[in-house]
Coordinates of C-alpha atoms and ligand atoms in Angstrom, one line a residue:
Chain D
M1 CA 20.0 -7.2 47.0
N2 CA 16.6 -8.2 45.7
N3 CA 15.8 -4.7 45.0
L4 CA 19.0 -4.2 43.1
C5 CA 18.2 -7.2 41.0
A6 CA 14.8 -5.9 40.2
I7 CA 16.2 -2.5 39.2
S8 CA 18.9 -4.0 37.0
H9 CA 16.3 -6.3 35.4
K10 CA 14.2 -3.3 34.7
S11 CA 17.0 -1.4 33.2
I12 CA 18.0 -4.3 31.0
G13 CA 14.4 -4.3 29.8
I14 CA 14.5 -0.7 29.0
V15 CA 17.9 -0.9 27.2
Q16 CA 16.5 -3.8 25.2
R17 CA 13.5 -1.9 24.2
V18 CA 15.5 1.1 23.2
G19 CA 17.8 -1.2 21.3
T20 CA 15.1 -2.8 19.4
V21 CA 13.4 0.4 18.6
T22 CA 16.7 1.9 17.4
L23 CA 17.5 -1.1 15.3
D24 CA 14.0 -1.1 13.8
F25 CA 14.4 2.5 13.0
L26 CA 17.8 2.1 11.4
A27 CA 16.5 -0.9 9.4
S28 CA 13.6 1.1 7.9
F29 CA 15.8 4.1 7.4
G30 CA 18.2 1.9 5.4
R31 CA 15.3 0.5 3.4
L32 CA 14.1 4.0 2.7
V33 CA 17.5 5.1 1.5
L34 CA 17.7 2.0 -0.8
F35 CA 14.2 2.7 -2.1
T36 CA 15.1 6.3 -2.8
W37 CA 18.2 5.2 -4.7
K38 CA 16.2 2.7 -6.8
A39 CA 13.4 5.3 -7.4
I40 CA 16.0 7.8 -8.7
Q41 CA 17.5 5.1 -11.0
G42 CA 14.0 4.3 -12.1
I43 CA 13.4 7.9 -13.1
L44 CA 16.7 8.3 -14.9
R45 CA 17.0 5.0 -16.7
P46 CA 15.0 4.0 -19.7
P47 CA 12.5 2.6 -20.5
Y48 CA 10.3 5.6 -19.7
Y49 CA 6.6 5.0 -19.5
F50 CA 5.2 8.3 -20.8
S51 CA 1.6 7.3 -20.8
E52 CA 1.9 6.4 -17.1
L53 CA 3.5 9.7 -16.4
G54 CA 0.7 11.5 -18.2
R55 CA -1.9 9.7 -16.2
Q56 CA -0.1 10.5 -12.9
L57 CA 0.4 14.2 -13.9
Y58 CA -3.4 14.4 -14.4
S59 CA -4.4 12.6 -11.3
I60 CA -1.8 14.0 -8.9
G61 CA -1.6 17.5 -10.4
Y62 CA -4.7 18.5 -12.1
L63 CA -7.1 16.7 -9.7
S64 CA -5.4 18.3 -6.7
L65 CA -6.1 21.8 -7.9
P66 CA -9.5 22.2 -6.1
V67 CA -8.1 21.1 -2.8
V68 CA -5.1 23.3 -3.0
G69 CA -7.0 26.3 -4.4
L70 CA -9.5 26.1 -1.6
T71 CA -6.8 25.9 1.0
A72 CA -5.0 28.8 -0.5
I73 CA -8.0 31.2 -0.8
F74 CA -9.0 30.7 2.8
T75 CA -5.5 31.0 4.1
G76 CA -5.0 34.3 2.2
M77 CA -8.3 35.6 3.6
V78 CA -7.6 34.7 7.2
L79 CA -4.1 36.0 6.9
A80 CA -5.4 39.4 5.9
L81 CA -7.9 39.4 8.8
Q82 CA -5.3 38.3 11.4
S83 CA -2.6 40.7 10.4
Y84 CA -5.1 43.5 10.4
T85 CA -5.9 42.7 14.0
G86 CA -2.2 42.7 14.9
F87 CA -0.9 45.6 12.8
S88 CA -3.8 48.0 13.5
R89 CA -2.6 48.0 17.1
F90 CA 0.4 50.0 16.1
S91 CA -1.0 51.6 12.9
A92 CA 1.0 49.5 10.5
E93 CA -2.0 48.5 8.3
S94 CA -0.1 49.3 5.2
A95 CA 2.2 46.3 5.8
I96 CA -0.7 43.9 5.4
A97 CA -0.4 43.4 1.7
T98 CA 3.3 42.6 2.0
V99 CA 2.8 40.3 4.9
V100 CA 0.1 38.4 3.0
I101 CA 2.2 37.9 -0.1
L102 CA 5.4 37.0 1.6
S103 CA 3.8 34.5 4.0
V104 CA 1.9 32.9 1.2
T105 CA 4.7 32.6 -1.3
R106 CA 7.5 31.7 1.2
E107 CA 5.7 29.6 3.7
L108 CA 2.0 28.9 3.6
G109 CA 1.7 28.1 -0.1
P110 CA 4.3 25.3 -0.1
V111 CA 3.6 24.0 3.4
L112 CA -0.2 24.0 3.4
G113 CA -0.3 22.9 -0.2
G114 CA 2.2 20.2 0.5
L115 CA 0.3 18.9 3.5
M116 CA -3.0 18.9 1.6
V117 CA -1.4 17.0 -1.3
A118 CA 0.2 14.6 1.1
G119 CA -3.2 13.8 2.5
R120 CA -4.8 13.4 -0.9
V121 CA -2.1 12.0 -3.1
G122 CA 0.2 10.3 -0.6
A123 CA -2.7 8.3 0.6
S124 CA -4.0 7.3 -2.8
I125 CA -0.5 6.3 -4.0
A126 CA 0.1 4.2 -0.9
A127 CA -3.4 2.6 -1.2
E128 CA -3.0 1.8 -4.9
L129 CA 0.5 0.3 -4.6
G130 CA -0.4 -1.5 -1.4
T131 CA -3.3 -3.1 -3.1
M132 CA -1.2 -4.1 -6.0
R133 CA 1.3 -5.6 -3.6
V134 CA -1.1 -7.7 -1.6
T135 CA -2.9 -8.9 -4.7
E136 CA 0.4 -9.9 -6.3
Q137 CA 0.1 -7.4 -9.1
I138 CA 3.6 -6.1 -8.4
D139 CA 4.9 -9.7 -8.6
A140 CA 3.1 -10.2 -11.8
L141 CA 4.6 -7.0 -13.2
T142 CA 8.1 -8.3 -12.4
T143 CA 7.4 -11.6 -14.1
L144 CA 6.3 -9.7 -17.2
N145 CA 9.8 -8.1 -17.5
T146 CA 8.7 -4.8 -16.1
N147 CA 10.6 -3.1 -13.3
P148 CA 8.1 -1.8 -10.8
F149 CA 10.4 1.1 -10.0
Q150 CA 10.3 2.2 -13.6
Y151 CA 6.6 1.5 -14.3
L152 CA 5.0 2.4 -10.9
V153 CA 7.4 4.4 -8.7
A154 CA 9.1 6.6 -11.2
P155 CA 6.0 8.1 -12.9
R156 CA 4.4 8.8 -9.5
V157 CA 7.4 10.4 -7.8
L158 CA 8.2 12.4 -11.0
A159 CA 4.7 13.6 -11.4
A160 CA 4.5 14.7 -7.8
T161 CA 7.8 16.5 -8.0
I162 CA 6.7 18.3 -11.2
T163 CA 3.2 19.2 -10.3
L164 CA 3.6 20.4 -6.7
P165 CA 5.5 23.6 -7.7
L166 CA 2.9 24.3 -10.3
L167 CA 0.1 23.8 -7.8
V168 CA 1.9 26.0 -5.3
L169 CA 2.3 28.7 -8.0
C170 CA -1.5 28.6 -8.4
A171 CA -1.9 28.6 -4.7
D172 CA 0.3 31.7 -4.4
A173 CA -1.9 33.6 -6.8
I174 CA -5.1 32.4 -5.3
G175 CA -3.9 33.1 -1.7
V176 CA -2.9 36.6 -2.6
F177 CA -6.2 37.1 -4.2
G178 CA -8.0 35.9 -1.1
G179 CA -6.1 38.4 1.0
Y180 CA -7.0 41.1 -1.6
L181 CA -10.7 40.2 -1.4
V182 CA -10.8 40.6 2.4
S183 CA -8.7 43.7 2.5
I184 CA -10.8 45.5 -0.2
H185 CA -14.3 44.3 0.7
K186 CA -14.1 43.8 4.4
L187 CA -11.3 46.0 5.7
G188 CA -12.0 48.8 3.3
F189 CA -8.5 49.2 1.7
N190 CA -8.0 51.0 -1.6
S191 CA -7.7 48.5 -4.4
A192 CA -4.9 50.2 -6.4
L193 CA -2.9 51.0 -3.3
Y194 CA -3.2 47.5 -1.9
L195 CA -2.0 46.0 -5.2
E196 CA 0.9 48.4 -5.3
Q197 CA 1.8 47.5 -1.7
T198 CA 1.5 43.8 -2.6
F199 CA 4.2 43.8 -5.2
K200 CA 6.4 46.5 -3.9
Y201 CA 8.6 44.4 -1.7
L202 CA 8.3 41.1 -3.4
E203 CA 11.5 39.6 -4.8
S204 CA 11.8 36.7 -7.1
E205 CA 13.7 34.8 -4.4
D206 CA 10.5 34.7 -2.3
V207 CA 8.6 32.9 -5.0
I208 CA 11.5 30.7 -6.1
S209 CA 12.3 29.6 -2.6
G210 CA 8.7 28.6 -2.2
L211 CA 8.7 26.7 -5.4
T212 CA 11.9 24.9 -4.6
K213 CA 10.5 23.8 -1.3
A214 CA 7.4 22.6 -3.2
A215 CA 9.4 20.5 -5.5
V216 CA 11.2 18.8 -2.6
F217 CA 7.9 18.3 -0.8
G218 CA 6.4 16.8 -4.0
F219 CA 9.3 14.3 -4.2
V220 CA 8.9 13.4 -0.6
I221 CA 5.1 12.8 -1.0
G222 CA 5.5 10.6 -4.0
L223 CA 8.4 8.7 -2.5
F224 CA 6.8 8.0 0.9
G225 CA 3.5 7.1 -0.7
C226 CA 5.3 4.6 -3.0
F227 CA 7.6 3.3 -0.2
Q228 CA 4.8 2.6 2.2
G229 CA 2.6 1.0 -0.5
Y230 CA 5.4 -1.0 -2.0
H231 CA 6.3 -2.5 1.3
S232 CA 2.8 -3.1 2.6
K233 CA 1.8 -6.6 3.6
G234 CA -1.0 -8.3 5.3
G235 CA -4.1 -7.8 3.3
A236 CA -6.6 -4.9 3.6
Q237 CA -5.4 -4.1 7.1
G238 CA -1.9 -3.7 5.9
V239 CA -2.9 -1.4 3.1
G240 CA -4.8 0.7 5.6
R241 CA -1.7 0.9 7.8
A242 CA 0.5 1.8 4.8
T243 CA -1.9 4.6 3.8
T244 CA -1.8 6.1 7.3
S245 CA 1.9 5.8 7.5
A246 CA 2.4 7.4 4.2
V247 CA 0.3 10.5 5.2
V248 CA 1.8 10.8 8.6
S249 CA 5.4 10.3 7.6
S250 CA 5.3 12.5 4.6
S251 CA 3.6 15.3 6.6
I252 CA 6.2 15.1 9.3
A253 CA 9.0 15.1 6.7
I254 CA 7.5 18.1 5.1
L255 CA 7.5 20.1 8.3
I256 CA 11.0 19.1 9.2
L257 CA 12.4 19.7 5.7
N258 CA 10.6 23.0 5.6
Y259 CA 12.6 24.2 8.6
V260 CA 15.8 22.7 7.3
L261 CA 15.5 24.3 3.8
T262 CA 14.5 27.6 5.2
A263 CA 17.4 27.7 7.6
L264 CA 20.0 26.5 5.2
L265 CA 19.0 28.1 1.9
F266 CA 16.6 30.9 2.3
G267 CA 17.2 32.2 5.8
Chain P
M1 CA 19.4 -34.7 -21.6
T2 CA 19.7 -31.7 -19.3
P3 CA 16.4 -31.0 -17.5
K4 CA 14.7 -27.7 -18.3
I5 CA 14.3 -27.1 -14.7
R6 CA 16.4 -28.7 -12.1
I7 CA 15.9 -28.0 -8.4
R8 CA 18.3 -29.3 -5.8
N9 CA 18.0 -29.1 -2.0
L10 CA 15.8 -26.0 -2.1
C11 CA 15.0 -24.6 1.4
K12 CA 13.0 -21.5 2.3
S13 CA 11.9 -20.3 5.7
F14 CA 9.8 -17.4 6.7
G15 CA 11.0 -16.5 10.2
P16 CA 10.9 -19.6 12.3
K17 CA 8.5 -21.4 9.8
Q18 CA 10.3 -23.6 7.4
V19 CA 8.1 -23.8 4.3
L20 CA 10.4 -25.6 1.8
K21 CA 12.6 -28.4 3.1
N22 CA 15.1 -29.9 0.7
V23 CA 13.0 -29.9 -2.4
N24 CA 14.4 -31.8 -5.3
L25 CA 12.6 -31.8 -8.7
D26 CA 13.5 -32.3 -12.3
V27 CA 11.4 -31.1 -15.2
M28 CA 12.4 -32.3 -18.6
P29 CA 11.9 -30.1 -21.7
G30 CA 8.4 -30.5 -23.1
E31 CA 7.3 -32.2 -20.0
S32 CA 4.2 -31.4 -18.0
V33 CA 4.6 -31.7 -14.2
V34 CA 1.7 -31.4 -11.9
V35 CA 2.4 -30.6 -8.2
L36 CA -0.2 -31.9 -5.9
G37 CA -0.5 -31.2 -2.2
G38 CA -2.6 -30.0 0.6
S39 CA -3.3 -26.3 1.3
G40 CA -0.3 -24.4 2.8
T41 CA 2.3 -27.0 2.0
G42 CA 4.4 -24.5 0.1
K43 CA 3.4 -25.1 -3.5
S44 CA 3.0 -21.4 -4.4
V45 CA 6.2 -20.6 -2.6
L46 CA 8.0 -23.2 -4.7
L47 CA 6.8 -21.6 -8.0
K48 CA 7.7 -18.2 -6.8
C49 CA 11.2 -19.4 -5.9
I50 CA 11.7 -20.8 -9.4
I51 CA 10.5 -17.7 -11.1
G52 CA 12.6 -15.5 -8.8
L53 CA 10.0 -13.7 -6.8
I54 CA 11.2 -15.2 -3.6
E55 CA 14.9 -15.8 -2.9
P56 CA 15.5 -19.2 -1.4
D57 CA 17.7 -19.6 1.7
S58 CA 19.8 -22.4 0.2
G59 CA 19.8 -24.9 -2.6
T60 CA 20.0 -24.3 -6.4
I61 CA 17.6 -23.8 -9.3
E62 CA 19.0 -24.5 -12.8
I63 CA 17.2 -23.6 -16.0
D64 CA 18.7 -25.3 -19.1
G65 CA 21.7 -26.4 -17.0
V66 CA 22.5 -22.8 -15.8
D67 CA 22.3 -21.9 -12.1
I68 CA 19.9 -19.0 -11.9
T69 CA 19.3 -19.1 -8.1
H70 CA 20.8 -15.7 -7.4
K71 CA 20.7 -14.0 -10.8
K72 CA 19.8 -10.3 -10.9
G73 CA 19.4 -7.5 -13.3
K74 CA 19.9 -8.1 -17.0
D75 CA 20.3 -11.9 -16.7
R76 CA 17.2 -12.2 -14.6
D77 CA 15.4 -10.1 -17.3
L78 CA 16.4 -12.4 -20.1
L79 CA 15.3 -15.3 -18.0
L80 CA 11.9 -13.9 -17.3
E81 CA 11.2 -13.7 -20.9
K82 CA 11.1 -17.5 -21.0
F83 CA 8.5 -17.6 -18.3
G84 CA 4.8 -17.3 -18.2
M85 CA 2.9 -17.4 -15.0
L86 CA -0.7 -17.6 -13.9
F87 CA -1.0 -16.4 -10.3
Q88 CA -3.3 -18.1 -7.9
G89 CA -5.4 -15.0 -7.4
G90 CA -5.1 -13.9 -11.0
A91 CA -3.1 -10.7 -10.2
L92 CA -4.6 -8.8 -13.1
F93 CA -3.6 -5.1 -13.4
D94 CA -6.9 -3.4 -12.5
S95 CA -5.8 0.0 -14.0
L96 CA -5.6 -1.6 -17.4
P97 CA -8.3 -3.0 -19.7
V98 CA -8.3 -6.7 -20.4
W99 CA -6.6 -6.6 -23.7
K100 CA -3.7 -4.6 -22.3
N101 CA -3.4 -7.0 -19.5
I102 CA -3.1 -9.9 -21.9
T103 CA -0.5 -8.3 -24.1
F104 CA 1.3 -6.4 -21.4
R105 CA 4.7 -7.8 -22.0
L106 CA 4.5 -7.5 -25.8
L107 CA 3.0 -4.1 -25.7
Y108 CA 5.3 -2.5 -23.2
N109 CA 8.5 -4.4 -23.5
Q110 CA 8.7 -5.6 -27.1
K111 CA 6.9 -2.5 -28.4
M112 CA 4.3 -4.5 -30.4
P113 CA 2.0 -2.2 -32.5
V114 CA -1.4 -1.7 -30.9
D115 CA -3.3 -3.3 -33.7
N116 CA -1.3 -6.4 -33.7
A117 CA -1.6 -6.6 -29.9
R118 CA -5.4 -6.3 -30.0
Q119 CA -5.6 -9.0 -32.6
L120 CA -3.4 -11.2 -30.5
A121 CA -5.5 -10.5 -27.4
E122 CA -8.6 -11.4 -29.3
K123 CA -7.1 -14.7 -30.4
T124 CA -5.8 -15.6 -27.0
L125 CA -9.1 -14.7 -25.4
K126 CA -10.8 -17.1 -27.8
S127 CA -8.5 -19.9 -26.8
V128 CA -9.5 -19.5 -23.2
G129 CA -13.2 -19.5 -24.0
L130 CA -13.9 -15.8 -23.8
T131 CA -15.2 -13.5 -26.6
K132 CA -13.8 -10.2 -27.7
D133 CA -16.6 -8.4 -25.8
V134 CA -14.5 -8.4 -22.7
M135 CA -11.5 -6.9 -24.4
D136 CA -12.1 -3.4 -23.2
L137 CA -13.6 -4.1 -19.9
S138 CA -11.6 -3.6 -16.7
P139 CA -10.6 -6.8 -14.8
S140 CA -12.9 -5.7 -11.9
E141 CA -15.9 -6.0 -14.2
L142 CA -15.2 -9.7 -14.7
S143 CA -16.4 -12.7 -12.7
G144 CA -13.8 -14.6 -10.7
G145 CA -13.7 -17.4 -13.3
M146 CA -13.3 -15.0 -16.1
Q147 CA -10.4 -13.3 -14.3
K148 CA -8.7 -16.6 -14.0
R149 CA -9.0 -17.2 -17.7
V150 CA -7.7 -13.7 -18.5
G151 CA -4.8 -14.5 -16.2
L152 CA -4.2 -17.7 -18.2
A153 CA -4.4 -15.8 -21.4
R154 CA -1.8 -13.3 -20.1
A155 CA 0.5 -16.2 -19.2
I156 CA 0.5 -17.8 -22.6
A157 CA 0.1 -14.7 -24.9
S158 CA 3.8 -14.3 -25.4
K159 CA 4.4 -18.0 -26.0
P160 CA 7.0 -18.5 -23.3
E161 CA 9.1 -21.6 -23.1
I162 CA 8.1 -22.4 -19.5
L163 CA 4.7 -22.1 -18.1
F164 CA 3.7 -22.0 -14.5
F165 CA 0.0 -22.3 -13.5
D166 CA -1.0 -21.9 -9.9
E167 CA -4.4 -23.5 -9.6
P168 CA -5.6 -22.7 -13.1
T169 CA -9.0 -24.4 -12.7
T170 CA -10.0 -23.5 -9.2
G171 CA -13.3 -21.7 -9.2
L172 CA -14.3 -22.8 -12.7
D173 CA -17.3 -24.9 -13.7
P174 CA -16.5 -28.5 -14.8
L175 CA -17.0 -27.7 -18.4
M176 CA -14.6 -24.8 -18.3
C177 CA -12.1 -26.9 -16.4
G178 CA -12.1 -29.3 -19.3
V179 CA -11.4 -26.4 -21.7
I180 CA -8.6 -25.1 -19.6
D181 CA -7.1 -28.5 -19.1
S182 CA -7.0 -29.2 -22.9
L183 CA -5.6 -25.7 -23.4
I184 CA -2.7 -26.3 -21.0
R185 CA -2.1 -29.7 -22.6
S186 CA -2.1 -28.2 -26.1
C187 CA 0.3 -25.4 -25.0
I188 CA 2.7 -28.1 -23.9
T189 CA 2.2 -30.6 -26.7
N190 CA 1.8 -28.1 -29.6
L191 CA 4.1 -25.3 -28.6
G192 CA 6.6 -27.6 -27.0
A193 CA 6.5 -25.6 -23.8
T194 CA 7.5 -27.0 -20.5
G195 CA 4.8 -26.7 -17.8
V196 CA 4.6 -26.8 -14.0
T197 CA 1.0 -26.8 -12.8
I198 CA -0.3 -26.7 -9.3
T199 CA -3.7 -28.1 -8.8
H200 CA -6.0 -29.8 -6.3
D201 CA -8.2 -31.3 -9.0
L202 CA -7.3 -34.9 -9.8
T203 CA -9.3 -34.9 -13.0
S204 CA -7.2 -32.0 -14.2
A205 CA -4.0 -33.6 -12.9
R206 CA -4.7 -36.8 -14.8
F207 CA -5.3 -34.9 -18.0
I208 CA -2.4 -32.5 -17.8
A209 CA 0.4 -34.4 -16.2
D210 CA 3.2 -36.4 -17.7
K211 CA 4.6 -36.5 -14.2
I212 CA 3.1 -35.9 -10.8
A213 CA 5.0 -34.7 -7.8
M214 CA 3.3 -34.8 -4.4
I215 CA 4.4 -32.2 -1.9
K216 CA 3.8 -32.5 1.8
E217 CA 5.0 -30.1 4.5
G218 CA 7.5 -28.6 2.1
E219 CA 9.0 -31.8 0.9
I220 CA 8.4 -33.7 -2.3
I221 CA 7.4 -37.1 -0.9
W222 CA 6.5 -38.9 -4.1
E223 CA 7.0 -38.6 -7.8
G224 CA 5.7 -40.7 -10.7
S225 CA 3.4 -41.0 -13.7
V226 CA -0.4 -40.9 -13.5
A227 CA -0.6 -44.7 -13.8
E228 CA 2.0 -45.1 -11.0
M229 CA 0.0 -42.8 -8.8
D230 CA -3.2 -44.9 -9.2
R231 CA -1.3 -48.0 -8.2
S232 CA 0.8 -46.4 -5.5
K233 CA 0.7 -47.8 -2.0
N234 CA 2.2 -44.6 -0.5
K235 CA -0.3 -43.6 2.2
D236 CA -0.2 -39.9 1.5
V237 CA -0.7 -40.5 -2.2
Y238 CA -3.6 -42.9 -1.5
A239 CA -5.2 -40.5 0.9
F240 CA -5.0 -37.7 -1.6
I241 CA -6.5 -39.7 -4.4
H242 CA -9.2 -41.3 -2.5
G243 CA -10.0 -38.6 -0.1
H244 CA -9.4 -40.9 2.8
E245 CA -6.7 -43.3 4.1
T246 CA -6.4 -47.0 3.3
N247 CA -8.6 -49.3 5.4
Q248 CA -5.5 -50.6 7.2
Q249 CA -4.5 -47.2 8.3
Q250 CA -7.9 -46.4 9.4
K251 CA -8.1 -49.5 11.6
Q252 CA -4.9 -48.6 13.3
K253 CA -6.3 -45.3 14.4
T254 CA -7.7 -45.4 17.9
T255 CA -9.9 -42.3 17.6
K256 CA -13.2 -42.7 15.8
R257 CA -13.4 -40.9 12.5
P258 CA -16.1 -40.7 9.9
K259 CA -15.2 -43.1 7.0
V260 CA -14.8 -40.4 4.3
V261 CA -13.0 -37.3 5.3
P262 CA -12.4 -35.0 2.4
L263 CA -8.8 -34.1 2.5
R264 CA -9.1 -30.4 1.7
T265 CA -11.3 -29.5 4.7
R266 CA -9.1 -31.6 6.9
K267 CA -5.9 -29.9 6.0
G268 CA -7.2 -26.6 5.2
T269 CA -7.2 -25.1 8.6
R270 CA -4.0 -26.6 9.8
Ligands
LIG1 N1 5.6 -14.0 2.0 C1 5.4 -14.8 3.0 N2 5.7 -14.5 4.3 C2 5.5 -15.4 5.3 N3 5.0 -16.6 5.1 C3 4.6 -17.0 3.9 C4 4.8 -16.1 2.8 N4 4.3 -16.8 1.7 C5 3.9 -18.0 2.1 N5 4.1 -18.1 3.4 C6 3.7 -19.3 4.2 O1 4.2 -20.4 3.6 C7 3.3 -21.5 3.7 C8 3.0 -22.1 2.3 O2 2.4 -21.1 1.5 P1 1.9 -21.4 0.0 O3 1.3 -20.2 -0.5 O4 3.1 -21.9 -0.8 O5 0.8 -22.6 0.2 P2 0.2 -23.4 -1.0 O6 0.8 -24.8 -1.0 O7 0.2 -22.7 -2.2 O8 -1.3 -23.5 -0.5 P3 -2.7 -23.3 -1.3 O9 -3.0 -24.6 -1.9 O10 -3.7 -23.0 -0.2 O11 -2.5 -22.2 -2.2 C9 2.1 -21.0 4.3 O12 2.0 -21.5 5.6 C10 2.3 -19.5 4.4 O13 1.8 -19.0 5.6
LIG2 MG1 -1.0 -21.6 -3.4

């Protein structure tokens, strides 16, 4: 009897825990949906703050170029090396150029670029908005007749959505170039032949699918950064937590969405 | 006459903690009300409720006889144009230079031309005792007291009808306190604005106030003019003015206490 009681107590505890966690999750999911809706409204509805948008395009887009470029070139290089190791086992070296460009444009460009930008930009957006929240700057904005969704959230989300595809386009070029460098100088391929192989099987869909993904990832990065920052509370510690959550949640979302988009649209 | 601000039975809790309990307060047009009270008694929360940053749990807030407690969207926007607020921590936008901070509302919402805005910023800065040298600095390059004054300048720049000042003189030297006090007074007397000021400083309160409201543990426990305050026998009011309780009350206490206990340190940690 005692035993039974203990067990049932325990299971009630577990059920309770699961319940609370589920409710918490649903609550924050609800908040995220609401936030997304308000952000989209903020983007579509006037007034538009073009100078803010310009500033964000510069800091989110242009300043991310080195990070994304560096990621891309090494990815392209290692891709050539690895596929050489694999393909040379059944004398299919000629496929290397194709493998490099397809992997870079379809997968690695958008995903690795997205993850790097999530780390750089998502964190900085969350930290900036979080600091503005805890120092009451967002409140001050509201009292000065300015909607934070229009002035703060919209320019950041929009800038991230616009610039990530552009960054990924650069990353595609740089990544392919990285693969080219290794293939020519290290693996001893013929330059003209490699280039011909590179573009032989490339279709516009490969590039477009990558860029579409990138736009979605950009939106997610901007949105999650703003969401975490906007809802942060509890001083410097809270801002730190918001920053971490922004990076982790947007990175995970990128990985999941990448699969979903690939499976649904570009399978 | 309808009060400019009329608060009835305002309640607000954060979780289990009830911060405002049945607050009632009237502020007449052109009147300057000073809210006095210890630290953590809900003064800032009260201001934020009036201005709409915090939604109260129950009770009503009327501006010019119109219930605005749960107004949203366009109506709220029109209402906010009437308000100017100085936040306790300044809350300056650190991504913008000082002059854009001061003229933010006019520049971004009312599309004031840049030249006019700069002129206005310069004029407003002068009135809070700052020179135009600081115009193009970022707020983080200013001292705490200077930030406070820039915050004040931002609150009054668009000449709103109702001004809220959350501790305008905390952290300023006595001379500057005097300047700010007379500035607040002149905003109210000359511009005909209505003001609600939170302060701990009795000298300021005496200078600024037409009416004083004393808040304790989320309730307005006393209201009256400065003269009435000095004569008041209310023990909390007495304690606040004199920094200690009346002799009678002290005798009633069984525990030994030093004769003069400054109120702020005593309540601060509670
Ligand atoms: N957003 C919030 N969430 C939870 N609790 C809050 C929040 N804002 C204020 N409080 C609580 O409400 C109480 C009153 O806070 P308030 O800022 O109004 O104090 P105050 O009277 O302005 O004090 P001070 O003179 O120190 O500024 C505090 O105990 C605070 O912990
Ligand atoms: Mg306060």
